[in-house]
Short mmCIF file of C-alpha atoms in Angstrom, two decimals:
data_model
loop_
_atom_site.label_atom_id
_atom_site.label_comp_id
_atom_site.label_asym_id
_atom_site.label_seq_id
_atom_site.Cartn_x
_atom_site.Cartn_y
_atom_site.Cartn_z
CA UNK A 1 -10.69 10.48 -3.49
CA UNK A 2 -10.44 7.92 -1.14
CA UNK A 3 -13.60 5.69 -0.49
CA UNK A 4 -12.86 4.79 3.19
CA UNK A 5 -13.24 7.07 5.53
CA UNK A 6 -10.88 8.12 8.49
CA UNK A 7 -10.36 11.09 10.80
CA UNK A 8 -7.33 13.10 9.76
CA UNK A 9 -5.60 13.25 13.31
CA UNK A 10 -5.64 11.55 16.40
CA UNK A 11 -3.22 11.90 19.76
CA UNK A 12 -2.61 10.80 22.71
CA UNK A 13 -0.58 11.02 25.38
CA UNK A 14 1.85 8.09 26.69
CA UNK A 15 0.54 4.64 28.11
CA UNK A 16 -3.12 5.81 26.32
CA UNK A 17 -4.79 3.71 24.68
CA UNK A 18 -6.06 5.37 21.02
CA UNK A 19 -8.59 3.91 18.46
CA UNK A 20 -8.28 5.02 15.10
CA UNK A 21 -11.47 4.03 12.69
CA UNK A 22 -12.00 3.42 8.96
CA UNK A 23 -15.70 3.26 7.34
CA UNK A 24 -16.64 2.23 4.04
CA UNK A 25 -19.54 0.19 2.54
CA UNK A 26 -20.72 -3.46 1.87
CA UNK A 27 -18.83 -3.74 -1.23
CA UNK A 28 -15.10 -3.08 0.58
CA UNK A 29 -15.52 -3.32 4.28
CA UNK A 30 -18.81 -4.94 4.60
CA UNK A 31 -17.59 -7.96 2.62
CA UNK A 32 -13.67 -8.58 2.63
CA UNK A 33 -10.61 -8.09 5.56
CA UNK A 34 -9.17 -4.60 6.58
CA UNK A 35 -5.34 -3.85 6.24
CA UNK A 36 -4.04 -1.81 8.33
CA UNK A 37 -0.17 0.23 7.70
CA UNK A 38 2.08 2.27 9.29
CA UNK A 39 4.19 4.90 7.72
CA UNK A 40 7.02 6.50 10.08
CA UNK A 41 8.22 9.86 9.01
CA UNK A 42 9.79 9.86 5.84
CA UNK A 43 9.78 5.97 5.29
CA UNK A 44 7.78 3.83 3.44
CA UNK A 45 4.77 1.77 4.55
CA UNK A 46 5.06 -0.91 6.61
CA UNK A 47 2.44 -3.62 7.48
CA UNK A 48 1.02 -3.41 10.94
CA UNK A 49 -2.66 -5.55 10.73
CA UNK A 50 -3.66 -7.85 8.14
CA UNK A 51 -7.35 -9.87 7.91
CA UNK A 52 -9.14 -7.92 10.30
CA UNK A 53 -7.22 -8.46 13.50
CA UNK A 54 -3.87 -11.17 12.37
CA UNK A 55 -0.25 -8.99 13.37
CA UNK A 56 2.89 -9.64 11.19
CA UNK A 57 5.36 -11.21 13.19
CA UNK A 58 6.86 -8.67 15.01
CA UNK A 59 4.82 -6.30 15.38
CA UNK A 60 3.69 -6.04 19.32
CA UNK A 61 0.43 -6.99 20.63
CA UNK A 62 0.13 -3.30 21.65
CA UNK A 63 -1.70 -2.86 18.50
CA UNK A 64 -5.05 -5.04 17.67
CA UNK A 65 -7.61 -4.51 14.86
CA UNK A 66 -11.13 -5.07 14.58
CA UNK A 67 -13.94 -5.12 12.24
CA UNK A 68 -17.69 -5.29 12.65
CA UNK A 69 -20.04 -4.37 9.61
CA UNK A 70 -18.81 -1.89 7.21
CA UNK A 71 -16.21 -0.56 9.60
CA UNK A 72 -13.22 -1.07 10.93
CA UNK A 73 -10.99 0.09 13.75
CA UNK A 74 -6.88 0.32 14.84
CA UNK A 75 -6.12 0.26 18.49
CA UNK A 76 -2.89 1.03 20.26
CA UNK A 77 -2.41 0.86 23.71
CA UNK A 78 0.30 1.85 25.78
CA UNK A 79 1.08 4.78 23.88
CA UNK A 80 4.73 5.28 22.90
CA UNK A 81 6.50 8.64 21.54
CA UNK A 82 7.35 5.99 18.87
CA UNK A 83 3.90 5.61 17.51
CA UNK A 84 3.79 8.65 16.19
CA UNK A 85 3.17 8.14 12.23
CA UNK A 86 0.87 8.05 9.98
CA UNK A 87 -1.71 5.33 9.86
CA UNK A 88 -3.74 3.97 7.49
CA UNK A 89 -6.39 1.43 6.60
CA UNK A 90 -7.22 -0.94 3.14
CA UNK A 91 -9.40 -3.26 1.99
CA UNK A 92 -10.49 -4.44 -1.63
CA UNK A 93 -13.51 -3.10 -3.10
CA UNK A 94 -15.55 -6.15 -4.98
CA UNK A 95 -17.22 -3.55 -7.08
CA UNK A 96 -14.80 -1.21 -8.26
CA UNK A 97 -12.25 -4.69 -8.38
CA UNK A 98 -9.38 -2.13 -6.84
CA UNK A 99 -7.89 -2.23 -3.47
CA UNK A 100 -9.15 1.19 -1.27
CA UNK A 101 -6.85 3.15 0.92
CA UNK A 102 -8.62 5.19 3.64
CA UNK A 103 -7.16 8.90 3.61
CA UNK A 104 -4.88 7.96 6.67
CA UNK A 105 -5.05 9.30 10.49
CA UNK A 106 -1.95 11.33 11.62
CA UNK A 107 -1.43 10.20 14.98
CA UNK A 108 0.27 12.25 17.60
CA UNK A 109 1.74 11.66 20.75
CA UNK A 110 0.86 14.50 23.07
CA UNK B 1 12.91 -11.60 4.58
CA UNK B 2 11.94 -9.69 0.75
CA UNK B 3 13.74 -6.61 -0.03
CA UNK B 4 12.57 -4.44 -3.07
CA UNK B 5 13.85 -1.31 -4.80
CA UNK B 6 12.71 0.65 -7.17
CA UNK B 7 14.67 2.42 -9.77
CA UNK B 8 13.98 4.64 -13.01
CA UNK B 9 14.23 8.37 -13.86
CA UNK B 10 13.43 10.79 -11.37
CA UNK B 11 12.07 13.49 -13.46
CA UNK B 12 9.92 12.99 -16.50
CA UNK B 13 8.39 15.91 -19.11
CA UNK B 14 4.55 16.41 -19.18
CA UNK B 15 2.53 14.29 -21.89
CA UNK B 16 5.71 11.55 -22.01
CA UNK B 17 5.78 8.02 -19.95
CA UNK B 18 6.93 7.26 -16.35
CA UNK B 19 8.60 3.90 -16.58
CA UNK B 20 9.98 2.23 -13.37
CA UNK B 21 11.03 -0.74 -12.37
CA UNK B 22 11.20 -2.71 -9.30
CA UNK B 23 13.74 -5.72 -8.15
CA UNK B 24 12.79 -8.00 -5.75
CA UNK B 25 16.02 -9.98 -3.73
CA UNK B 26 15.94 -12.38 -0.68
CA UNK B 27 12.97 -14.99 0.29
CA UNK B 28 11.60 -17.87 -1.46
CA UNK B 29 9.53 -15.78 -4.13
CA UNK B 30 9.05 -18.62 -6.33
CA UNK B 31 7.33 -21.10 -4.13
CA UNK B 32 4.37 -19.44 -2.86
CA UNK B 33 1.52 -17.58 -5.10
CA UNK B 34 1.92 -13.94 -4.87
CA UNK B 35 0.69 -10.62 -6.26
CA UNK B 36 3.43 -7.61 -7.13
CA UNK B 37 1.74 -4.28 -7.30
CA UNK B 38 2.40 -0.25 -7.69
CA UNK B 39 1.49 2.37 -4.76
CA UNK B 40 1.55 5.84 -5.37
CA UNK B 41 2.12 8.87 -2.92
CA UNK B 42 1.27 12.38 -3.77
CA UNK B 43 4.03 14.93 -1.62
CA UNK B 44 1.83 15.53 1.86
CA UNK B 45 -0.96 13.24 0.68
CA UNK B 46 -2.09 9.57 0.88
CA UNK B 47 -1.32 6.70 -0.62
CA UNK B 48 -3.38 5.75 -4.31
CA UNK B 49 -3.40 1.92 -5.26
CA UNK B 50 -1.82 1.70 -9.05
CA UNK B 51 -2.02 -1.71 -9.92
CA UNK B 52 -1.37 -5.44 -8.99
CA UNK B 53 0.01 -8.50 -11.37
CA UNK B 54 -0.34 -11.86 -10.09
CA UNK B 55 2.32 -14.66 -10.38
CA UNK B 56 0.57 -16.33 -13.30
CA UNK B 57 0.25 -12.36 -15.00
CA UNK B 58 -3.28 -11.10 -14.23
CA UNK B 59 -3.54 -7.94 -13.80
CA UNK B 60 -5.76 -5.40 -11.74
CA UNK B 61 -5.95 -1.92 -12.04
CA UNK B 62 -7.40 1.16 -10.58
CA UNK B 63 -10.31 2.09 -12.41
CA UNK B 64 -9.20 6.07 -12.63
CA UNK B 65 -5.35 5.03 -13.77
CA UNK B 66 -6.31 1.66 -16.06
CA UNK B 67 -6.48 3.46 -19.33
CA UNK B 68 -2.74 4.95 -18.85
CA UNK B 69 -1.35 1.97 -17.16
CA UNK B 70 1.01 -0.98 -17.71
CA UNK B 71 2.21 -3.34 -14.90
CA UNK B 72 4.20 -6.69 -16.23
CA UNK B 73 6.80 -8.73 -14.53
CA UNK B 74 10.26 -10.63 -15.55
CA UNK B 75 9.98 -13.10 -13.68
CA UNK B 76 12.91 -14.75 -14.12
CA UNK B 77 15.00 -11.50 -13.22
CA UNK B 78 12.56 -10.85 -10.31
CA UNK B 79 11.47 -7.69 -11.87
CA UNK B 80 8.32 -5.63 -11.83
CA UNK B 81 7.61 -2.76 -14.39
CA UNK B 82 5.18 0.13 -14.50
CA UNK B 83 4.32 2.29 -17.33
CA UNK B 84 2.23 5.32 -17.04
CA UNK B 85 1.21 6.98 -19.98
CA UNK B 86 0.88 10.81 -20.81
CA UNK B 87 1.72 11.89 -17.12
CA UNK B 88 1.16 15.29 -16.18
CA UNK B 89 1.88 17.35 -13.37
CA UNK B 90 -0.84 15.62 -11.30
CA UNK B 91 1.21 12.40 -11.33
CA UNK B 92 4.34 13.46 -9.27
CA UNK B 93 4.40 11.22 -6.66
CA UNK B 94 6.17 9.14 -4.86
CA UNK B 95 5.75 5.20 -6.07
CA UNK B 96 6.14 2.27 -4.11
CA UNK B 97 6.92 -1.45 -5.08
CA UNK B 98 5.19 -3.91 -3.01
CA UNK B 99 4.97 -7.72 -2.72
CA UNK B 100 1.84 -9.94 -0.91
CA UNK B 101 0.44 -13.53 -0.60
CA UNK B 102 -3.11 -11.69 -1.48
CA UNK B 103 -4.32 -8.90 -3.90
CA UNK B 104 -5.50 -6.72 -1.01
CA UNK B 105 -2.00 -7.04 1.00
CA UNK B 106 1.04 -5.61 0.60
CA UNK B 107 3.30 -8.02 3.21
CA UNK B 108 6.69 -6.39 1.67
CA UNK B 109 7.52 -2.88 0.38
CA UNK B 110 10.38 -0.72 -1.40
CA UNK B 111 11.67 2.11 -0.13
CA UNK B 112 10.27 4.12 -2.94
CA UNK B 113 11.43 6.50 -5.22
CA UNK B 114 10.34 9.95 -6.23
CA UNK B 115 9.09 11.16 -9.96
CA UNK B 116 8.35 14.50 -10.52
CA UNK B 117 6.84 15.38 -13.55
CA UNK B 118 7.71 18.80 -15.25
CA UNK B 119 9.01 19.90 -18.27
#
């Protein structure tokens, strides 16, 4: 089961601007940078945030990350139809010494 | 750029072992440290960490998989393995390749391949 927590769905409509959160706990979260993928329909994972807030080149400064405590959260603004995946956060856990995926957040574009 | 693929058997018998492997072509792989690891993706479901190797061949494992698992690399062919012991029906999944400059990131992924597991 997956240790960091995120709401199953989120939506928008276009131009919005959507936040997507991840918790978890002092020993992921609370002490080590958040991940953040995308997964289009029917492809594979991509990387969309890495260390918190840093974007791949690439990807467009629509999206932006944050992290404050023992949670973390996505934002995408200026909604696009294109958005539309799946979306989902990681971050190592010091005292299981794995890497945590959150559940993922289905994001919809209304 | 990276590009990896995954290959191996598509279907594999309950109780036996799901071997794959995954090639790794284009970039400078060599000159940086890196970490190769295994995602896994249940049909309709998340993604489940497997495993990572570092360049130098430590490995890390999920604690619920590390007693059935094997990750090693060729390095000289560019090629990760995975071995998963006594599968059952529970392991059909999707499994992704990845490649990243930290044990936490994946910077590079394959497309992934499918293994179902039934007899």
């Amino acid at each position: 089961q997956p240790v960091l927590t995120q709401p199953p769905s989120a939506s928008g409509t276009p131009g919005q601007r959507v936040t997507i959160s991840c918790s978890g706990t002092s020993s992921n979260i609370g002490g080590n940078v958040v991940n953040w993928y995308r997964q289009l329909p029917g492809t594979a994972p991509q990387l969309l945030i890495y260390n918190n807030n840093q974007r791949p080149s690439g990807v467009p400064d629509r999206f932006s990350g944050s992290k404050s405590g023992t949670s973390a959260s996505l934002a995408i603004s200026g909604l696009q139809s294109e958005d539309e995946a799946e979306y989902y956060c990681a971050a190592w856990d010091d005292g299981l010494n794995c890497v945590l995926f959150g559940g993922g957040t289905r994001l919809t574009v209304l | 750029q990276l590009q990896l693929q995954e290959s191996g058997p598509g279907l594999v018998k309950p109780s036996e072992t799901l071997s794959l492997s995954c090639t790794v072509s284009g970039g400078s792989v060599a000159r940086r440290n890196y970490y190769w690891g295994w995602i896994r993706q249940p049909p309709g479901k998340g993604l489940e960490w497997i495993g990572n190797i570092y360049h130098d061949g430590t490995t890390y494992y999920n604690p619920s998989l590390k007693s059935r698992v094997t990750i090693f690399v060729d390095t000289s062919k560019k090629q990760l393995f995975l071995r998963l012991n006594s599968v059952t029906a529970g392991d059909t999944a999707v499994f992704y390749c990845a490649w990243g400059t930290y044990r936490h990131l994946f910077d590079y992924w394959g497309q992934g391949t499918l293994v179902t597991v039934s007899s």
